[in-house]
mmCIF file of C-alpha atoms in Angstrom:
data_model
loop_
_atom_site.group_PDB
_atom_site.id
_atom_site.type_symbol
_atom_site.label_atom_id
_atom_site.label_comp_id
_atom_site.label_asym_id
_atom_site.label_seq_id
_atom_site.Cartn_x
_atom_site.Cartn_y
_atom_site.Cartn_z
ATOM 1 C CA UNK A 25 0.000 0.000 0.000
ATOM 2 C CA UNK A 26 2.510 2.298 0.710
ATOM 3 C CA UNK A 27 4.177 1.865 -2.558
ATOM 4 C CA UNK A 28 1.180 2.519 -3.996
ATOM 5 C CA UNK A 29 0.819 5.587 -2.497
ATOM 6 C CA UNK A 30 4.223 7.007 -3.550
ATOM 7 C CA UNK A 31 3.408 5.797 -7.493
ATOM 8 C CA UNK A 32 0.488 7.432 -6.735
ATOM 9 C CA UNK A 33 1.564 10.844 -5.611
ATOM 10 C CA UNK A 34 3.701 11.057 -8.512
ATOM 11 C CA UNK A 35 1.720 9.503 -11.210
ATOM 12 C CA UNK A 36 -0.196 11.958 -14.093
ATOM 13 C CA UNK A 37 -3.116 13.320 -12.225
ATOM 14 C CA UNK A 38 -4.922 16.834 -11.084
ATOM 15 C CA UNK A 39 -2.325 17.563 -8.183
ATOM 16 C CA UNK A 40 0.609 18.344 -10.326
ATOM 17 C CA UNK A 41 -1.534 20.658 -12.494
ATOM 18 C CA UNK A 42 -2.510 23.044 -9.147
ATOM 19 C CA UNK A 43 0.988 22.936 -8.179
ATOM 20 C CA UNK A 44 1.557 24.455 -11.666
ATOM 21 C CA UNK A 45 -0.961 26.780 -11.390
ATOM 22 C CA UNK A 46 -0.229 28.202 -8.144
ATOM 23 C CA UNK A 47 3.496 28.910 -9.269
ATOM 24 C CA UNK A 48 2.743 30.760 -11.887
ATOM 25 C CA UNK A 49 0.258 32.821 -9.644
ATOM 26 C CA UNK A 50 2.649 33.518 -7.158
ATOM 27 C CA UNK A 51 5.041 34.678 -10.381
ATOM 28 C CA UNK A 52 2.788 36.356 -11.908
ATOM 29 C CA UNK A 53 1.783 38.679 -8.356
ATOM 30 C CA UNK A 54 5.544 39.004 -7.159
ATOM 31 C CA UNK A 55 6.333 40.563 -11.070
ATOM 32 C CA UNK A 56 3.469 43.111 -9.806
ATOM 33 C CA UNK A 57 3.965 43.438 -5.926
ATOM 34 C CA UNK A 58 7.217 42.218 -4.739
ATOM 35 C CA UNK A 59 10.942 43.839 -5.083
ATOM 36 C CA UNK A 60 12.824 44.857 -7.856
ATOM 37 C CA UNK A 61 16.672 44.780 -8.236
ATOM 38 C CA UNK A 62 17.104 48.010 -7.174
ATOM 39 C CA UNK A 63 15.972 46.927 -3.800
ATOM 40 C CA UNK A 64 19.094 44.136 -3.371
ATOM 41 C CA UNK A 65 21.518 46.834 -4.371
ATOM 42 C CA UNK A 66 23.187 49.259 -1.360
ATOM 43 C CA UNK A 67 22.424 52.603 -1.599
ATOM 44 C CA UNK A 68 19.702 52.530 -4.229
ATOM 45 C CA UNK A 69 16.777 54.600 -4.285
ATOM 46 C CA UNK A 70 13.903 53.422 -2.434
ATOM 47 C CA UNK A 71 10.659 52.890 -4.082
ATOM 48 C CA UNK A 72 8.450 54.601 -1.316
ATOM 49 C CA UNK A 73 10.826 57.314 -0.119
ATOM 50 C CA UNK A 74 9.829 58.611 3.886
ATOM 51 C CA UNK A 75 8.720 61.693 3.688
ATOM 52 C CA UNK A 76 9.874 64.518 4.983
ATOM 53 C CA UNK A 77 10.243 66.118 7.854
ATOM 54 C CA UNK A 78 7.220 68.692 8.742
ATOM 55 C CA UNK A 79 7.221 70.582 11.940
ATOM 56 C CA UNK A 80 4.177 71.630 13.671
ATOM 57 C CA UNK A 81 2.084 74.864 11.984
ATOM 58 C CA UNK A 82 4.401 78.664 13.015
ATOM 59 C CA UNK A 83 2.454 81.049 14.554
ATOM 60 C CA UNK A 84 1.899 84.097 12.141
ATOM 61 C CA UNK A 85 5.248 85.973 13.334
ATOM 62 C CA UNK A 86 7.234 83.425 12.390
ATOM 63 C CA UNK A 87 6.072 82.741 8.618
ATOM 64 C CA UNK A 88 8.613 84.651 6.912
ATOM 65 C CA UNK A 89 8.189 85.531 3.330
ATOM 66 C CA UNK A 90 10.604 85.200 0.328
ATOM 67 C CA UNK A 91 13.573 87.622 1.319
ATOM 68 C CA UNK A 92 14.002 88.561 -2.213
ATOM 69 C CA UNK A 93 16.834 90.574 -3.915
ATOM 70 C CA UNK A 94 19.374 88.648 -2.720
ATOM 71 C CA UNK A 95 20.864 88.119 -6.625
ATOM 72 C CA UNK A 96 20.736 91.961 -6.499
ATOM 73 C CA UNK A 97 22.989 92.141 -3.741
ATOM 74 C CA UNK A 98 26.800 92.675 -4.781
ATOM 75 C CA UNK A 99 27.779 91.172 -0.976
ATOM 76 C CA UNK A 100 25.500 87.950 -1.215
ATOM 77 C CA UNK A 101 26.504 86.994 -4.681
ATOM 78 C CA UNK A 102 29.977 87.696 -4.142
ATOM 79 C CA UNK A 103 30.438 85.906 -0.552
ATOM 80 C CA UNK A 104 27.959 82.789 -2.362
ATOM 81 C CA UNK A 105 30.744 82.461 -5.118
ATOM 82 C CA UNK A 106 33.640 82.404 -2.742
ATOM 83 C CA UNK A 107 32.266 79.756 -0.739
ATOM 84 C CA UNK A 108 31.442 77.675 -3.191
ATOM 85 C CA UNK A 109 35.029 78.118 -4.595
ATOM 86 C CA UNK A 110 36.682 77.163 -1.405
ATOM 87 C CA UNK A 111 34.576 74.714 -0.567
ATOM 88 C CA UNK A 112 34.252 76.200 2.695
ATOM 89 C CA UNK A 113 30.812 75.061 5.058
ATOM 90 C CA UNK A 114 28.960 77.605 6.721
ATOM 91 C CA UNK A 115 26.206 77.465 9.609
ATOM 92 C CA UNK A 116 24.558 80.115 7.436
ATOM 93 C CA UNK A 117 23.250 77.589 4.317
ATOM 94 C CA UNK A 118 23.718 74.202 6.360
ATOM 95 C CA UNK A 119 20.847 75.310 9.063
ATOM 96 C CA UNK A 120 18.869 77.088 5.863
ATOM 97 C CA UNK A 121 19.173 80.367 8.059
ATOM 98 C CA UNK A 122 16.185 82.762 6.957
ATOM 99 C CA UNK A 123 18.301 85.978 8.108
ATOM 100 C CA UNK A 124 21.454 84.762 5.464
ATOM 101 C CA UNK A 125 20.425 87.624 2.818
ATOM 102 C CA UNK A 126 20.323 90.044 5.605
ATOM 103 C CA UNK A 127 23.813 88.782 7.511
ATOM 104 C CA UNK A 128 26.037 87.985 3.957
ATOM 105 C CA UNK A 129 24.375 91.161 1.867
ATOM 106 C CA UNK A 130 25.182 93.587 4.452
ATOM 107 C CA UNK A 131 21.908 95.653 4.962
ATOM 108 C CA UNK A 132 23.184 99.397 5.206
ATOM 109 C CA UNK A 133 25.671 98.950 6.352
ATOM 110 C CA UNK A 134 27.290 96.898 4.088
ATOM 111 C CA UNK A 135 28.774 95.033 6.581
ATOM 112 C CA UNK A 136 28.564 91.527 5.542
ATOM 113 C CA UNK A 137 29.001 88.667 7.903
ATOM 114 C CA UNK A 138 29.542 85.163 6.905
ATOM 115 C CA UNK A 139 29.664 82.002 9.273
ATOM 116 C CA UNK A 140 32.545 79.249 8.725
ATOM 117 C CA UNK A 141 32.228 75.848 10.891
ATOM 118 C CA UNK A 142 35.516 74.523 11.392
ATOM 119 C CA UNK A 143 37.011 70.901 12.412
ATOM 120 C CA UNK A 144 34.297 69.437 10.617
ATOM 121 C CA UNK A 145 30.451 68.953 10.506
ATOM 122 C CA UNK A 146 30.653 65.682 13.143
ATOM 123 C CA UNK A 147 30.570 66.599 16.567
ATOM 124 C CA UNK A 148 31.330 64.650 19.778
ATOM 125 C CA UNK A 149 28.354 66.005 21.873
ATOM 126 C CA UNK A 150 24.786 65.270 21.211
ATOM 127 C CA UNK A 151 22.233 68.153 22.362
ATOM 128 C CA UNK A 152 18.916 67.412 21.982
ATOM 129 C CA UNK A 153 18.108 71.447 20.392
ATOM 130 C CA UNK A 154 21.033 70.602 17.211
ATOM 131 C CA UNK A 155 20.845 69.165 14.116
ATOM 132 C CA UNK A 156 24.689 69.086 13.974
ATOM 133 C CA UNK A 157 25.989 64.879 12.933
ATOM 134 C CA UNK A 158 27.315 63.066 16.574
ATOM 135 C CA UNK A 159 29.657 60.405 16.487
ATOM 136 C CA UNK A 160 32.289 59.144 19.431
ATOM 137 C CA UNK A 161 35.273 59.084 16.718
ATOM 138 C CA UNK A 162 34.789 62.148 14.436
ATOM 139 C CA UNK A 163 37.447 62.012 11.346
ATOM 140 C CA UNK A 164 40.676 63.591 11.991
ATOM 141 C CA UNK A 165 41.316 67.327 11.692
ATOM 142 C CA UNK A 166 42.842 68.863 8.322
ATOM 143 C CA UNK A 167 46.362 70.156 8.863
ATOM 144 C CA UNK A 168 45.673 72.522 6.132
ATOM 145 C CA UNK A 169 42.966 74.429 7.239
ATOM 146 C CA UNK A 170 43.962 76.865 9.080
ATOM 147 C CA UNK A 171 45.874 78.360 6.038
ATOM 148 C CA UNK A 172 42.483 77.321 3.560
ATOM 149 C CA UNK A 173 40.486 79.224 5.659
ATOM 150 C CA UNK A 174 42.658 82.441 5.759
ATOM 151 C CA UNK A 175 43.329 82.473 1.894
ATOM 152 C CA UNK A 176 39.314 81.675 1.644
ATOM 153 C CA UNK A 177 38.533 85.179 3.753
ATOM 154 C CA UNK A 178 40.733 87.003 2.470
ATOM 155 C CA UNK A 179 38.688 86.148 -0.949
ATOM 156 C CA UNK A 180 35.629 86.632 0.145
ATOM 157 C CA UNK A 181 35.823 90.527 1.189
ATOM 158 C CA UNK A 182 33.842 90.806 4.040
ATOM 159 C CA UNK A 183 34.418 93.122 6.451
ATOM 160 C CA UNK A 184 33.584 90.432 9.682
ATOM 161 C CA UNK A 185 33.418 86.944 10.016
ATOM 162 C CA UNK A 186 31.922 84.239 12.484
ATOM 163 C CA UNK A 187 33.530 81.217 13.104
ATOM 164 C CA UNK A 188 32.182 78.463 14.913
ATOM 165 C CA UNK A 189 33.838 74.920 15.934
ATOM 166 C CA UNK A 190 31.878 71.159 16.306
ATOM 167 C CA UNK A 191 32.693 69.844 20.297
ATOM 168 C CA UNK A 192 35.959 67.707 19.474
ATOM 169 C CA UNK A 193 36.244 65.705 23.419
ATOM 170 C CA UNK A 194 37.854 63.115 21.143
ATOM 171 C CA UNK A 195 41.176 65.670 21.240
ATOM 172 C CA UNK A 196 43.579 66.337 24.056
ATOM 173 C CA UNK A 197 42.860 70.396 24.080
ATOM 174 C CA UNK A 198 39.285 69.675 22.539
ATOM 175 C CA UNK A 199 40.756 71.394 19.217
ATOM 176 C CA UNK A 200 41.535 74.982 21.147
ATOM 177 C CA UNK A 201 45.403 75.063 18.922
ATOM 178 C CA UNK A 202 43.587 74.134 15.741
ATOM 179 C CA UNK A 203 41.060 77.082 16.593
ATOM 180 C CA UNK A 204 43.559 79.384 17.640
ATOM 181 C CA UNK A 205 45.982 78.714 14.625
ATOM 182 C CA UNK A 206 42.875 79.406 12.299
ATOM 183 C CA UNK A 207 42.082 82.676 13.715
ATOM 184 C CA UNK A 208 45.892 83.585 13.474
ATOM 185 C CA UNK A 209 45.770 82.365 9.151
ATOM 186 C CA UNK A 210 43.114 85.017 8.838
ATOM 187 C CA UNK A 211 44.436 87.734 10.572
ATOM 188 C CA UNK A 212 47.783 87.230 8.925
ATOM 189 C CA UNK A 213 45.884 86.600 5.131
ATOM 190 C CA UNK A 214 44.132 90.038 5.763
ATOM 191 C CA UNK A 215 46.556 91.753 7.434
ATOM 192 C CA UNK A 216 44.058 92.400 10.240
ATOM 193 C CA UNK A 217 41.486 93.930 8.056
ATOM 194 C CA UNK A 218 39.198 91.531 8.928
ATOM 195 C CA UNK A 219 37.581 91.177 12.446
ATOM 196 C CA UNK A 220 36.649 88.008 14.260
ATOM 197 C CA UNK A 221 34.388 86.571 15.958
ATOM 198 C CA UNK A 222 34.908 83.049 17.368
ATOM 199 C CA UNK A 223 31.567 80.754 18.670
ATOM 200 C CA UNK A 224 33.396 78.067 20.447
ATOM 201 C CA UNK A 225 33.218 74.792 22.424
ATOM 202 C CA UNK A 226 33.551 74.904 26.763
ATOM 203 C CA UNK A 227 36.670 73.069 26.176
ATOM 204 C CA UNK A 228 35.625 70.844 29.206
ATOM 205 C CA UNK A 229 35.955 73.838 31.248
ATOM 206 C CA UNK A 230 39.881 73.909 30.875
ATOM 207 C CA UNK A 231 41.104 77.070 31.375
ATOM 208 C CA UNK A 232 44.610 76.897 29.807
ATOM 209 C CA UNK A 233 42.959 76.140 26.301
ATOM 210 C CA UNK A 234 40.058 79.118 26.601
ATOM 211 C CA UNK A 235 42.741 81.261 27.071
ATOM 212 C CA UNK A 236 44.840 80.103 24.095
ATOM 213 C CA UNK A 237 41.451 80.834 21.807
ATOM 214 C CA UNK A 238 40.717 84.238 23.513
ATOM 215 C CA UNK A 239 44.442 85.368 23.170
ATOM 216 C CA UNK A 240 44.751 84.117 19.464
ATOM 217 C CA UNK A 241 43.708 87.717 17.879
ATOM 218 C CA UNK A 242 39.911 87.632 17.541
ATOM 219 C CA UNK A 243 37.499 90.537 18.463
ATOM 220 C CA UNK A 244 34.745 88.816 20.120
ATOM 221 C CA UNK A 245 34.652 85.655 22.338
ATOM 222 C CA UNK A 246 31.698 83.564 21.803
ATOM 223 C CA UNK A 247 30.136 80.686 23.896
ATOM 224 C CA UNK A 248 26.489 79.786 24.265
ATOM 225 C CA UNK A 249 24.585 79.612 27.528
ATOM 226 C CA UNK A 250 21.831 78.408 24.947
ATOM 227 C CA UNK A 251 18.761 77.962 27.700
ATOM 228 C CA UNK A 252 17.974 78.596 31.737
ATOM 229 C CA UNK A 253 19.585 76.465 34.162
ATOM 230 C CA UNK A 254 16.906 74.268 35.066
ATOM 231 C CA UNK A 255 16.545 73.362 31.239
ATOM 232 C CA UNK A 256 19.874 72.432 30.908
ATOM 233 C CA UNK A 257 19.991 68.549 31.468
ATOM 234 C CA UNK A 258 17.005 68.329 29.350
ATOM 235 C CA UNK A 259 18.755 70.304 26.417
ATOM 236 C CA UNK A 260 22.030 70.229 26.479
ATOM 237 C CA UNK A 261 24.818 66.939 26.317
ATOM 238 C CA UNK A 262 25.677 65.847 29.845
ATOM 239 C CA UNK A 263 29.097 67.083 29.194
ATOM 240 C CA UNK A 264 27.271 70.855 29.009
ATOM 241 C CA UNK A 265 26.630 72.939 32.040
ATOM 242 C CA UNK A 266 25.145 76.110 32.436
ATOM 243 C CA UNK A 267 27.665 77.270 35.419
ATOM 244 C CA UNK A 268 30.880 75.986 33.214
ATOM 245 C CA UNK A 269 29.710 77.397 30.562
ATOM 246 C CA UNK A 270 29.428 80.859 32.904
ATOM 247 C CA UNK A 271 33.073 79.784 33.957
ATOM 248 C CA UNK A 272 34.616 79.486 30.193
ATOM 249 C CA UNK A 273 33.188 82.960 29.581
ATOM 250 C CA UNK A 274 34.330 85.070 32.774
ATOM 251 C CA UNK A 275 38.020 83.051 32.076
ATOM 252 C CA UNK A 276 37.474 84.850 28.074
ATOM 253 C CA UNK A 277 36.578 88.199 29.792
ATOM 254 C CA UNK A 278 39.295 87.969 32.714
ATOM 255 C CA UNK A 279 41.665 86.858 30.558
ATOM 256 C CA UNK A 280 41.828 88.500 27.178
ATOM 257 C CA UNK A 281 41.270 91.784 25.574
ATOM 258 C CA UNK A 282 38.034 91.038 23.957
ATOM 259 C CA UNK A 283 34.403 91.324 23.783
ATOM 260 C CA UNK A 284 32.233 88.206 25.328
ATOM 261 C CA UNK A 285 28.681 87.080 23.725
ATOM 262 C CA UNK A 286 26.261 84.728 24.556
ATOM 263 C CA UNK A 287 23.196 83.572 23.146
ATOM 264 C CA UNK A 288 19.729 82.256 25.405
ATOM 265 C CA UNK A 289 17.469 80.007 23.347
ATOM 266 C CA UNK A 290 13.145 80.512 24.453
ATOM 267 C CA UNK A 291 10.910 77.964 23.785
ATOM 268 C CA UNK A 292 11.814 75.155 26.102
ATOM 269 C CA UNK A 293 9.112 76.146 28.611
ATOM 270 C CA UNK A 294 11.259 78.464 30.326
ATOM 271 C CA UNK A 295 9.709 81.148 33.039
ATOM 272 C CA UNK A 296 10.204 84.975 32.590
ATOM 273 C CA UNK A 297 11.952 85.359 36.240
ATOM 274 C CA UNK A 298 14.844 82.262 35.192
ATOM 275 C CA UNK A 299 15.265 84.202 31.876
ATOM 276 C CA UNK A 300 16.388 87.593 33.830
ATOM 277 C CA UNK A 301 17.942 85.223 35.964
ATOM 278 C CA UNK A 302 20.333 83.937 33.376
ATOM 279 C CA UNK A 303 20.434 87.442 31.726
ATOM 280 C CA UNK A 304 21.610 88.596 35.212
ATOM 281 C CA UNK A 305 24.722 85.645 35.714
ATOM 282 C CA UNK A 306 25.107 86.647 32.337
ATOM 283 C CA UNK A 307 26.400 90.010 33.243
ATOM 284 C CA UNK A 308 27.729 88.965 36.493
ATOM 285 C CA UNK A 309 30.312 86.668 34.251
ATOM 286 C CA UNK A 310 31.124 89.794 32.727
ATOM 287 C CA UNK A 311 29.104 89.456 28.935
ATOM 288 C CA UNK A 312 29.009 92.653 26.833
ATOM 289 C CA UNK A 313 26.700 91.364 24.232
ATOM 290 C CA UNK A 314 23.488 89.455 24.457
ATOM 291 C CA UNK A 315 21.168 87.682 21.707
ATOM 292 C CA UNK A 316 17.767 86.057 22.391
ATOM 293 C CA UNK A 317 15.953 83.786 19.939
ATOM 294 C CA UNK A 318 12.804 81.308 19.413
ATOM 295 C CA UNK A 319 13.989 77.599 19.207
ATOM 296 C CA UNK A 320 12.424 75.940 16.263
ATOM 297 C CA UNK A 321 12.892 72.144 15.831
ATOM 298 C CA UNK A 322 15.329 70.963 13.568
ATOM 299 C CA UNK A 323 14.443 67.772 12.951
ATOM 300 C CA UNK A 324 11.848 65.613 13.596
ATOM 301 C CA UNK A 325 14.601 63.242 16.842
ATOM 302 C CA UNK A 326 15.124 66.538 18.064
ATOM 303 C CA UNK A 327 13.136 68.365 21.184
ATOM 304 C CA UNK A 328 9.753 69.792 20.240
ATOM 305 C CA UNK A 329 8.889 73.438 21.133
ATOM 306 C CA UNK A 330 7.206 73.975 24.311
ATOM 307 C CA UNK A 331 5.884 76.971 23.412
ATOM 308 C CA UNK A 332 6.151 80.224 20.750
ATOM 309 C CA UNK A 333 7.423 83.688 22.533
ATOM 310 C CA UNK A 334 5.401 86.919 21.070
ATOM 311 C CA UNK A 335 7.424 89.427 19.246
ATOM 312 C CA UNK A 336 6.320 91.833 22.167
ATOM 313 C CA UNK A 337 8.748 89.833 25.084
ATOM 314 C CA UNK A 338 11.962 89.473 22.814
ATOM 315 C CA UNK A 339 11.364 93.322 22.684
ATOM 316 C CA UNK A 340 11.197 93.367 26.669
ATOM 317 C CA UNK A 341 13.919 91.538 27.117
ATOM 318 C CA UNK A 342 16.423 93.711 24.585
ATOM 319 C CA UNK A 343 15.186 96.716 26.547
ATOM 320 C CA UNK A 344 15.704 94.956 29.910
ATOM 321 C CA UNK A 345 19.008 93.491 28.571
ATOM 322 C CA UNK A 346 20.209 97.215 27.719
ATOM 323 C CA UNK A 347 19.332 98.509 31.683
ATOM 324 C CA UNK A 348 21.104 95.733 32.839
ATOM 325 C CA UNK A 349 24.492 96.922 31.091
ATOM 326 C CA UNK A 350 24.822 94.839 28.085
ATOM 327 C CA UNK A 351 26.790 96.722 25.312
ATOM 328 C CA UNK A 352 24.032 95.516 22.760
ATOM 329 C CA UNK A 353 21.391 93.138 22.632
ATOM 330 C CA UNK A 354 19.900 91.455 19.765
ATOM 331 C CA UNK A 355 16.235 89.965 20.709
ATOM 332 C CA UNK A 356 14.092 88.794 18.041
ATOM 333 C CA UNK A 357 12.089 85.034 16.964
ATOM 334 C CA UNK A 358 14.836 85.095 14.301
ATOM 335 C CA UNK A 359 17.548 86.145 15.834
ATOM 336 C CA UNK A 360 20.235 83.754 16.043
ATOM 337 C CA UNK A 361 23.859 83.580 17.839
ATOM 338 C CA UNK A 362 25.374 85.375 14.551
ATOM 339 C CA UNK A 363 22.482 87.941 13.657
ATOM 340 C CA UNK A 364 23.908 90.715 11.846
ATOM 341 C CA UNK A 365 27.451 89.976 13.827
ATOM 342 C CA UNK A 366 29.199 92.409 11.714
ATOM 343 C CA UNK A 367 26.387 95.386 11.564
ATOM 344 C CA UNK A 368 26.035 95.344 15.720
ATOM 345 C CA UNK A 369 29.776 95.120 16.389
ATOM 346 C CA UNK A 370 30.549 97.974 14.391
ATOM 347 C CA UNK A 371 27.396 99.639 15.971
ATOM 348 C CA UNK A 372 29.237 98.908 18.495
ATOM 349 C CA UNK A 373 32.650 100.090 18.254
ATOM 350 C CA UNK A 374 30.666 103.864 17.163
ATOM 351 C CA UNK A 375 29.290 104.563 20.103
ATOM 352 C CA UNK A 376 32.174 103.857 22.250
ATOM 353 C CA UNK A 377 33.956 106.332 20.828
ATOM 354 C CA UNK A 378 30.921 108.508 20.452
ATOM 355 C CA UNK A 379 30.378 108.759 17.204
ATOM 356 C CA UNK A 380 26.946 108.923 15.631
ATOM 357 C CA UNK A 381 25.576 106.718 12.647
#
């Protein structure tokens, strides 16, 4: 019997025909439905692409129209084509910065100010607020770009520039000679015509290597508070504090003849009493300039906004900022760290010695 079964099972009958059948259903419905060969092959397209990346609805102050003329403007067009030429990356294009007509064109002033990020576009740190690439084991730095950067701004013509540095804990002195030496190329390329600005790192809170940055030859010595001190573990990397970050710029201030700026982020939920709070250690850790902006979400991993501050409060706090003894403040939705760097340092530099615009 059970060799009948077997000749059975394999003899001419109605099962091999549904096998058949099926098959060619199942070939027929994969041709339609299943995956092509692009799908097997590493870094093709995909068929259904995600789609992007759509925060939640602005309030009206913050829907900014088409800032046009900017081919129109001798200053953008110029500073576009020397970046492009050397290749140089700026926080200005990769954060799509809606104020980059106003900063690189000048406005009448015709000061233009352009942003360079140096050491990179990976940083060691991972903030919850930046859209900045994170990775343990960044590449190494370029021996060469300290002199690139110089011969690039000397190109470029502009009158002040902003340069700003990706955390490096990865190096010994966090990148402060790298920094330093970059600063130096430019000053030396422009023969000093060109004034500085420098947003950097906390350097771990190492005071030998702040001091090598703010005694390099820039103007102004940047470093971000960024948000109120209760806010801080929720924002910042754990390797961020709000009272080093007071400490690396009162060591700036203490230590070298410059200007020191810092830049408060709203949005995160914040109260009005711990902003004049931080305004006020601010000033105690001897700041001379002061910008205030709305956090917008980067990218959808990033923190949401906890809420949208009216035009009418960033105008209270510039004209609190100014009693308090700031040289200027900048206080806007828009404004960012870098706002019009150029315009308000010159500003700047006018009234001190009492001149009028």
């Amino acid at each position: 019997m059970r060799v009948a079964r077997r000749f059975c099972s394999t003899s001419v009958g109605t099962t091999p025909v549904v096998q058949k059948t099926r098959i060619d259903e199942f070939k027929v419905r994969l041709s339609k439905e299943g995956p092509g060969l692009e799908d097997f092959i590493e870094g093709a397209e995909k068929v259904k692409p995600k789609k992007p990346f759509r925060a939640e609805p602005l309030p009206e102050w913050l829907r900014l129209s088409t800032i046009r003329g900017k081919s129109e403007n001798r200053n953008f067009v110029r500073l576009k084509k020397n970046m492009r030429e050397g290749k140089l990356a700026t926080v200005c294009e990769e954060a799509k910065c809606p104020n980059i007509a106003e900063c690189w064109g000048g406005g009448e002033s015709e000061t233009a100010t352009a942003t360079i990020m140096l050491m990179g576009d990976t940083c060691t740190r991972g903030c919850r607020f930046c859209a900045i690439k994170t990775s343990r084991a960044p590449p190494p730095l370029d021996p060469e770009e300290p002199k690139h950067t110089g011969i690039q701004v000397k190109k470029m013509g502009v009158g002040y520039v902003v340069l700003t540095m990706v955390d490096r804990d990865d190096l010994p002195d966090g990148g402060a000679e790298h920094i330093a030496n970059c600063i130096k190329a430019i000053k030396e390329e422009t023969e000093g015509k060109v004034l500085v600005e420098c947003l950097t790192g906390d350097f771990q809170g190492n005071k030998d290597h702040i001091i090598q940055v703010a005694n390099s030859g820039l103007e102004v010595f940047a470093h971000n508070i960024e948000c109120v001190e209760r806010a801080t573990k929720m924002v910042r990397d754990r390797r961020a504090g709000y009272r080093q970050s007071l400490g690396v710029l009162e060591t700036a201030k203490q230590n070298a003849p410059v200007l020191t700026k810092s830049s408060i982020m709203l949005g995160f939920g914040e109260k009005q009493e711990e902003v004049r709070q931080t305004m006020l250690d601010l000033r105690t850790a001897g700041v001379d300039c002061l910008t205030l902006g709305q956090y917008l979400q980067p990218l959808k991993s990033r923190m949401k906004v906890a809420n949208y501050v009216h035009p009418d409060e960033f105008a209270m706090w510039q004209e609190e900022g100014e009693k308090m003894g700031f040289l200027y403040v900048a206080s806007g939705p828009m404004v960012r760290s870098s706002y019009k760097a150029g315009e308000y340092y010159i500003t700047n530099i006018l009234k001190q010695k009492g001149i009028k615009n």
